[in-house]
PDB file of C-alpha atoms in Angstrom:
ATOM      1  CA  MET V 292      42.354   2.839 -40.482  1.00  0.00           C
ATOM      2  CA  PRO V 293      40.290  -0.371 -40.504  1.00  0.00           C
ATOM      3  CA  ASP V 294      38.818  -1.984 -37.905  1.00  0.00           C
ATOM      4  CA  THR V 295      40.837  -5.426 -36.417  1.00  0.00           C
ATOM      5  CA  PRO V 296      39.746  -8.238 -35.081  1.00  0.00           C
ATOM      6  CA  GLU V 297      40.086  -7.439 -31.012  1.00  0.00           C
ATOM      7  CA  THR V 298      38.968  -3.489 -32.043  1.00  0.00           C
ATOM      8  CA  ALA V 299      35.627  -4.357 -33.054  1.00  0.00           C
ATOM      9  CA  ASN V 300      34.448  -6.153 -30.795  1.00  0.00           C
ATOM     10  CA  ALA V 301      35.957  -3.050 -28.185  1.00  0.00           C
ATOM     11  CA  LEU V 302      33.154  -1.115 -30.321  1.00  0.00           C
ATOM     12  CA  GLU V 303      30.255  -3.977 -30.300  1.00  0.00           C
ATOM     13  CA  PRO V 304      27.706  -2.858 -27.262  1.00  0.00           C
ATOM     14  CA  GLN V 305      28.693  -4.807 -24.427  1.00  0.00           C
ATOM     15  CA  SER V 306      25.866  -6.709 -22.381  1.00  0.00           C
ATOM     16  CA  LEU V 307      26.153  -5.896 -19.001  1.00  0.00           C
ATOM     17  CA  PRO V 308      25.643  -7.827 -16.207  1.00  0.00           C
ATOM     18  CA  LEU V 309      22.290  -8.170 -14.338  1.00  0.00           C
ATOM     19  CA  SER V 310      21.899  -6.114 -10.474  1.00  0.00           C
ATOM     20  CA  LEU V 311      20.478  -8.288  -8.119  1.00  0.00           C
ATOM     21  CA  ALA V 312      17.611  -6.767  -8.346  1.00  0.00           C
ATOM     22  CA  GLY V 313      17.042  -7.620 -11.949  1.00  0.00           C
ATOM     23  CA  GLN V 314      18.050 -10.937 -11.374  1.00  0.00           C
ATOM     24  CA  LEU V 315      14.795 -11.027  -9.059  1.00  0.00           C
ATOM     25  CA  VAL V 316      12.597  -9.955 -11.494  1.00  0.00           C
ATOM     26  CA  GLN V 317      13.490 -12.183 -13.852  1.00  0.00           C
ATOM     27  CA  SER V 318      13.136 -14.743 -11.740  1.00  0.00           C
ATOM     28  CA  ALA V 319      10.026 -13.915  -9.845  1.00  0.00           C
ATOM     29  CA  SER V 320       8.321 -13.601 -13.396  1.00  0.00           C
ATOM     30  CA  ALA V 321       9.828 -17.192 -14.664  1.00  0.00           C
ATOM     31  CA  LYS V 322       8.626 -18.613 -11.131  1.00  0.00           C
ATOM     32  CA  LEU V 323       4.914 -16.764 -10.905  1.00  0.00           C
ATOM     33  CA  GLY V 324       3.879 -16.722 -14.211  1.00  0.00           C
ATOM     34  CA  GLY V 325       0.121 -16.127 -14.866  1.00  0.00           C
ATOM     35  CA  LEU V 326      -0.353 -14.830 -11.253  1.00  0.00           C
ATOM     36  CA  VAL V 327       1.103 -11.294 -12.135  1.00  0.00           C
ATOM     37  CA  SER V 328       0.604  -8.267 -14.469  1.00  0.00           C
ATOM     38  CA  ARG V 329       3.905  -7.438 -14.497  1.00  0.00           C
ATOM     39  CA  ALA V 330       7.191  -7.544 -11.425  1.00  0.00           C
ATOM     40  CA  TYR V 331      10.040  -4.692 -11.868  1.00  0.00           C
ATOM     41  CA  GLU V 332      12.916  -2.857 -10.951  1.00  0.00           C
ATOM     42  CA  SER V 333      12.725   0.742  -9.601  1.00  0.00           C
ATOM     43  CA  LEU V 334      15.898   2.212  -7.555  1.00  0.00           C
ATOM     44  CA  GLY V 335      17.223  -0.946  -6.719  1.00  0.00           C
ATOM     45  CA  GLU V 336      13.825  -2.425  -5.297  1.00  0.00           C
ATOM     46  CA  VAL V 337      11.816  -4.900  -7.032  1.00  0.00           C
ATOM     47  CA  THR V 338       7.551  -4.786  -6.803  1.00  0.00           C
ATOM     48  CA  VAL V 339       5.637  -7.290  -8.540  1.00  0.00           C
ATOM     49  CA  GLU V 340       1.631  -6.347  -9.555  1.00  0.00           C
ATOM     50  CA  ALA V 341      -0.983  -8.936  -9.679  1.00  0.00           C
ATOM     51  CA  PRO V 342      -4.631  -9.127  -9.571  1.00  0.00           C
ATOM     52  CA  GLY V 343      -5.864  -8.203  -5.116  1.00  0.00           C
ATOM     53  CA  ALA V 344      -7.964 -12.611  -6.541  1.00  0.00           C
ATOM     54  CA  THR V 345      -4.943 -14.058  -6.025  1.00  0.00           C
ATOM     55  CA  LEU V 346      -3.327 -12.335  -3.531  1.00  0.00           C
ATOM     56  CA  ILE V 347      -3.479 -16.282  -1.658  1.00  0.00           C
ATOM     57  CA  GLU V 348      -2.100 -17.869  -3.811  1.00  0.00           C
ATOM     58  CA  LEU V 349       0.452 -15.735  -5.453  1.00  0.00           C
ATOM     59  CA  GLY V 350       1.521 -15.182  -1.645  1.00  0.00           C
ATOM     60  CA  LEU V 351       2.176 -19.174  -1.071  1.00  0.00           C
ATOM     61  CA  ALA V 352       3.878 -19.080  -4.413  1.00  0.00           C
ATOM     62  CA  LEU V 353       6.371 -16.329  -3.098  1.00  0.00           C
ATOM     63  CA  ARG V 354       6.873 -18.503   0.376  1.00  0.00           C
ATOM     64  CA  ASP V 355       7.172 -21.903  -1.341  1.00  0.00           C
ATOM     65  CA  THR V 356       8.586 -21.816  -4.443  1.00  0.00           C
ATOM     66  CA  GLN V 357      12.510 -22.271  -4.142  1.00  0.00           C
ATOM     67  CA  GLY V 358      14.571 -19.673  -5.588  1.00  0.00           C
ATOM     68  CA  LEU V 359      12.038 -17.082  -4.408  1.00  0.00           C
ATOM     69  CA  GLU V 360      11.154 -18.262  -0.437  1.00  0.00           C
ATOM     70  CA  PHE V 361       9.721 -15.044   1.135  1.00  0.00           C
ATOM     71  CA  ASP V 362       9.242 -16.299   4.323  1.00  0.00           C
ATOM     72  CA  THR V 363       8.660 -13.049   6.539  1.00  0.00           C
ATOM     73  CA  LEU V 364       6.621 -11.265   6.143  1.00  0.00           C
ATOM     74  CA  ILE V 365       7.866  -7.110   7.013  1.00  0.00           C
ATOM     75  CA  ASP V 366       4.975  -4.882   6.648  1.00  0.00           C
ATOM     76  CA  LEU V 367       1.474  -4.215   4.790  1.00  0.00           C
ATOM     77  CA  CYS V 368      -0.735  -1.362   4.635  1.00  0.00           C
ATOM     78  CA  GLY V 369      -3.426   0.089   1.841  1.00  0.00           C
ATOM     79  CA  VAL V 370      -2.780   2.799  -0.776  1.00  0.00           C
ATOM     80  CA  ASP V 371      -5.941   5.713  -1.962  1.00  0.00           C
ATOM     81  CA  TYR V 372      -4.726   6.636  -5.433  1.00  0.00           C
ATOM     82  CA  MET V 373      -7.384   9.102  -5.491  1.00  0.00           C
ATOM     83  CA  GLY V 374      -6.388  12.193  -7.455  1.00  0.00           C
ATOM     84  CA  PHE V 375      -3.287  10.530  -7.546  1.00  0.00           C
ATOM     85  CA  LYS V 376      -1.097  13.165 -10.019  1.00  0.00           C
ATOM     86  CA  ASP V 377      -3.885  15.554 -11.131  1.00  0.00           C
ATOM     87  CA  GLY V 378      -5.991  12.672 -11.739  1.00  0.00           C
ATOM     88  CA  ARG V 379      -4.312  11.478 -14.642  1.00  0.00           C
ATOM     89  CA  TYR V 380      -4.669   8.048 -12.400  1.00  0.00           C
ATOM     90  CA  GLU V 381      -7.315   5.498 -13.772  1.00  0.00           C
ATOM     91  CA  GLY V 382      -6.695   2.541 -12.551  1.00  0.00           C
ATOM     92  CA  PRO V 383      -8.322   1.355  -9.153  1.00  0.00           C
ATOM     93  CA  ARG V 384      -8.472   3.479  -6.405  1.00  0.00           C
ATOM     94  CA  PHE V 385      -7.346   1.260  -3.667  1.00  0.00           C
ATOM     95  CA  ALA V 386      -4.546  -1.108  -3.313  1.00  0.00           C
ATOM     96  CA  VAL V 387      -2.320  -2.870  -1.025  1.00  0.00           C
ATOM     97  CA  VAL V 388       1.045  -3.323  -0.567  1.00  0.00           C
ATOM     98  CA  VAL V 389       2.606  -6.145   1.335  1.00  0.00           C
ATOM     99  CA  HIS V 390       6.905  -5.975   1.782  1.00  0.00           C
ATOM    100  CA  LEU V 391       8.663  -9.394   2.195  1.00  0.00           C
ATOM    101  CA  LEU V 392      11.789 -10.626   3.339  1.00  0.00           C
ATOM    102  CA  SER V 393      13.894 -14.288   2.369  1.00  0.00           C
ATOM    103  CA  VAL V 394      15.480 -14.531   5.211  1.00  0.00           C
ATOM    104  CA  VAL V 395      17.511 -17.407   3.484  1.00  0.00           C
ATOM    105  CA  ARG V 396      18.294 -15.595   0.085  1.00  0.00           C
ATOM    106  CA  ASN V 397      18.465 -12.038   2.088  1.00  0.00           C
ATOM    107  CA  GLN V 398      15.995 -10.677  -0.570  1.00  0.00           C
ATOM    108  CA  ARG V 399      13.374  -7.570  -0.555  1.00  0.00           C
ATOM    109  CA  ILE V 400      10.478  -7.716  -2.777  1.00  0.00           C
ATOM    110  CA  ARG V 401       7.914  -5.844  -2.748  1.00  0.00           C
ATOM    111  CA  LEU V 402       3.907  -7.339  -3.335  1.00  0.00           C
ATOM    112  CA  LYS V 403       1.506  -4.846  -5.172  1.00  0.00           C
ATOM    113  CA  VAL V 404      -2.500  -5.821  -5.236  1.00  0.00           C
ATOM    114  CA  PHE V 405      -4.756  -3.620  -6.740  1.00  0.00           C
ATOM    115  CA  CYS V 406      -8.906  -3.482  -4.764  1.00  0.00           C
ATOM    116  CA  THR V 407     -11.409  -4.326  -7.858  1.00  0.00           C
ATOM    117  CA  ASP V 408     -14.723  -2.143  -5.749  1.00  0.00           C
ATOM    118  CA  ASP V 409     -13.698   1.602  -4.541  1.00  0.00           C
ATOM    119  CA  ASP V 410     -17.188   1.172  -2.963  1.00  0.00           C
ATOM    120  CA  LEU V 411     -16.193  -1.712  -1.149  1.00  0.00           C
ATOM    121  CA  PRO V 412     -12.526  -2.295  -1.251  1.00  0.00           C
ATOM    122  CA  GLN V 413     -11.848  -6.465  -0.582  1.00  0.00           C
ATOM    123  CA  VAL V 414      -8.863  -8.175  -0.942  1.00  0.00           C
ATOM    124  CA  PRO V 415      -7.961 -12.155   0.422  1.00  0.00           C
ATOM    125  CA  SER V 416      -6.334 -12.214   3.965  1.00  0.00           C
ATOM    126  CA  LEU V 417      -2.659 -13.201   4.088  1.00  0.00           C
ATOM    127  CA  VAL V 418      -2.962 -14.389   7.676  1.00  0.00           C
ATOM    128  CA  SER V 419      -3.070 -18.210   6.339  1.00  0.00           C
ATOM    129  CA  VAL V 420       0.669 -17.438   4.713  1.00  0.00           C
ATOM    130  CA  TRP V 421       2.206 -15.283   6.866  1.00  0.00           C
ATOM    131  CA  PRO V 422       0.273 -15.149  11.271  1.00  0.00           C
ATOM    132  CA  ALA V 423       2.275 -11.575  11.196  1.00  0.00           C
ATOM    133  CA  SER V 424      -0.601 -10.175   8.669  1.00  0.00           C
ATOM    134  CA  GLY V 425      -2.988 -10.188  10.883  1.00  0.00           C
ATOM    135  CA  TRP V 426      -2.391  -6.712  13.384  1.00  0.00           C
ATOM    136  CA  TYR V 427      -1.457  -5.362   9.494  1.00  0.00           C
ATOM    137  CA  GLU V 428      -4.928  -6.094   7.796  1.00  0.00           C
ATOM    138  CA  ARG V 429      -6.342  -4.552  11.003  1.00  0.00           C
ATOM    139  CA  GLU V 430      -4.661  -0.744  10.391  1.00  0.00           C
ATOM    140  CA  ALA V 431      -5.695  -1.185   7.400  1.00  0.00           C
ATOM    141  CA  PHE V 432      -9.240  -1.544   7.790  1.00  0.00           C
ATOM    142  CA  ASP V 433      -9.461   0.893  10.372  1.00  0.00           C
ATOM    143  CA  LEU V 434      -7.909   3.215   8.204  1.00  0.00           C
ATOM    144  CA  TYR V 435      -8.412   2.994   4.693  1.00  0.00           C
ATOM    145  CA  GLY V 436     -11.838   0.625   5.180  1.00  0.00           C
ATOM    146  CA  ILE V 437     -10.311  -1.901   3.148  1.00  0.00           C
ATOM    147  CA  VAL V 438     -11.593  -6.095   3.796  1.00  0.00           C
ATOM    148  CA  PHE V 439      -9.694  -8.575   4.093  1.00  0.00           C
ATOM    149  CA  ALA V 440     -12.055 -11.851   3.733  1.00  0.00           C
ATOM    150  CA  GLY V 441     -10.826 -14.516   5.463  1.00  0.00           C
ATOM    151  CA  HIS V 442      -9.873 -12.791   8.559  1.00  0.00           C
ATOM    152  CA  ASN V 443     -10.892 -13.789  11.920  1.00  0.00           C
ATOM    153  CA  ASP V 444     -10.558 -11.021  13.406  1.00  0.00           C
ATOM    154  CA  LEU V 445     -11.395  -7.875  11.694  1.00  0.00           C
ATOM    155  CA  ARG V 446     -12.096  -5.038  13.942  1.00  0.00           C
ATOM    156  CA  ARG V 447     -10.521  -1.796  14.241  1.00  0.00           C
ATOM    157  CA  ILE V 448      -7.063  -1.412  16.000  1.00  0.00           C
ATOM    158  CA  LEU V 449      -6.310   2.549  16.203  1.00  0.00           C
ATOM    159  CA  THR V 450      -9.260   4.401  16.240  1.00  0.00           C
ATOM    160  CA  ASP V 451     -12.145   4.790  18.808  1.00  0.00           C
ATOM    161  CA  TYR V 452     -14.995   1.954  18.506  1.00  0.00           C
ATOM    162  CA  GLY V 453     -17.791   4.873  17.530  1.00  0.00           C
ATOM    163  CA  PHE V 454     -15.290   6.949  15.114  1.00  0.00           C
ATOM    164  CA  VAL V 455     -16.718   7.255  11.979  1.00  0.00           C
ATOM    165  CA  GLY V 456     -15.307   6.943   8.631  1.00  0.00           C
ATOM    166  CA  HIS V 457     -11.319   5.886   7.956  1.00  0.00           C
ATOM    167  CA  PRO V 458      -8.849   8.419   8.889  1.00  0.00           C
ATOM    168  CA  PHE V 459      -6.588   7.648   5.989  1.00  0.00           C
ATOM    169  CA  ARG V 460      -8.114   8.049   3.126  1.00  0.00           C
ATOM    170  CA  LYS V 461      -8.066  11.366   1.052  1.00  0.00           C
ATOM    171  CA  ASP V 462     -11.474  12.178   1.542  1.00  0.00           C
ATOM    172  CA  PHE V 463     -11.947  11.784   4.658  1.00  0.00           C
ATOM    173  CA  PRO V 464     -12.013  15.701   6.672  1.00  0.00           C
ATOM    174  CA  THR V 465      -9.141  16.518   8.702  1.00  0.00           C
ATOM    175  CA  SER V 466     -11.174  17.527  11.285  1.00  0.00           C
ATOM    176  CA  GLY V 467     -13.409  14.570  11.124  1.00  0.00           C
ATOM    177  CA  TYR V 468     -17.036  13.896  11.623  1.00  0.00           C
ATOM    178  CA  VAL V 469     -17.513  14.295  15.256  1.00  0.00           C
ATOM    179  CA  GLU V 470     -15.691  15.212  18.299  1.00  0.00           C
ATOM    180  CA  MET V 471     -16.224  13.780  21.709  1.00  0.00           C
ATOM    181  CA  ARG V 472     -16.305  15.747  25.430  1.00  0.00           C
ATOM    182  CA  TYR V 473     -16.467  14.776  28.849  1.00  0.00           C
ATOM    183  CA  ASP V 474     -20.324  15.589  30.162  1.00  0.00           C
ATOM    184  CA  ALA V 475     -20.376  15.984  33.597  1.00  0.00           C
ATOM    185  CA  GLN V 476     -23.996  15.465  34.306  1.00  0.00           C
ATOM    186  CA  GLN V 477     -24.432  12.308  32.362  1.00  0.00           C
ATOM    187  CA  ARG V 478     -20.980  11.380  34.160  1.00  0.00           C
ATOM    188  CA  ARG V 479     -19.585   9.777  30.192  1.00  0.00           C
ATOM    189  CA  VAL V 480     -17.809  10.533  27.266  1.00  0.00           C
ATOM    190  CA  VAL V 481     -20.489  12.027  24.781  1.00  0.00           C
ATOM    191  CA  TYR V 482     -19.786  12.122  20.555  1.00  0.00           C
ATOM    192  CA  GLN V 483     -20.966  15.995  19.178  1.00  0.00           C
ATOM    193  CA  PRO V 484     -20.882  17.025  15.411  1.00  0.00           C
ATOM    194  CA  VAL V 485     -17.616  18.835  15.433  1.00  0.00           C
ATOM    195  CA  THR V 486     -17.270  22.086  15.939  1.00  0.00           C
ATOM    196  CA  ILE V 487     -13.549  23.162  14.328  1.00  0.00           C
ATOM    197  CA  GLU V 488     -14.032  25.388  11.358  1.00  0.00           C
ATOM    198  CA  PRO V 489     -12.746  24.040   8.130  1.00  0.00           C
ATOM    199  CA  ARG V 490      -9.597  25.358   7.128  1.00  0.00           C
ATOM    200  CA  GLU V 491      -7.530  25.210   3.739  1.00  0.00           C
ATOM    201  CA  ILE V 492      -5.140  22.646   3.598  1.00  0.00           C
ATOM    202  CA  THR V 493      -3.616  22.565   0.413  1.00  0.00           C
ATOM    203  CA  PRO V 494       0.124  24.175  -0.108  1.00  0.00           C
ATOM    204  CA  ARG V 495       0.377  27.468  -1.075  1.00  0.00           C
ATOM    205  CA  VAL V 496       2.340  26.454  -3.885  1.00  0.00           C
ATOM    206  CA  VAL V 497       0.081  24.417  -4.939  1.00  0.00           C
ATOM    207  CA  ARG V 498      -2.683  26.269  -4.607  1.00  0.00           C
ATOM    208  CA  GLU V 499      -0.830  28.536  -6.869  1.00  0.00           C
ATOM    209  CA  GLU V 500      -0.210  26.182  -9.541  1.00  0.00           C
ATOM    210  CA  GLN V 501      -3.753  25.352 -10.047  1.00  0.00           C
ATOM    211  CA  TYR V 502      -5.213  28.688  -9.741  1.00  0.00           C
ATOM    212  CA  GLY V 503      -3.408  31.042 -10.692  1.00  0.00           C
ATOM    213  CA  ARG V 504      -1.611  34.018  -8.306  1.00  0.00           C
ATOM    214  CA  ALA V 505      -3.815  36.198  -6.711  1.00  0.00           C
TER     215      ALA V 505
END
């Protein structure tokens, strides 16, 4: 039977309406211009990636641009991609991830920026854009060693003043470098090299996949 106009139209692929997340991807890509490397949707969540140097300019654009208006910083954290996916990842080792909320539009977005120097990871501080980021930046500095340039009080917030290293880095030993104890003779807490013997922490399933079964 030949196709009638009605059946022909029914057989043609129909364009589905974009989800709210998809609309946000399009809107962010159009309004942020060359500030972002890419914007994409995954599992209903929107992520915008950009170089670390653009963080302040990008933050202001996300906060002040009509149609975006991400006025609230929900969270900020560091990421260490060392050894990610069995070494197949070849990008920068450290990244900073910021979760933002637009109260007016009831929308959320994730902002991810990468640190160009693995030896001294550094990005601009967002305190001037969202003052609430100050505490989170101190946490990322303490745990990952990421420096936030322009932060007016960047110091450790969770570990002790004499702590050595950054405990959330993937090359940090689980037992640490030093341990502390109370010395009765000196009547104070002292630091000394770790006395705990290192132990295997790689899950057995992963060990067998990499090295074969014993």
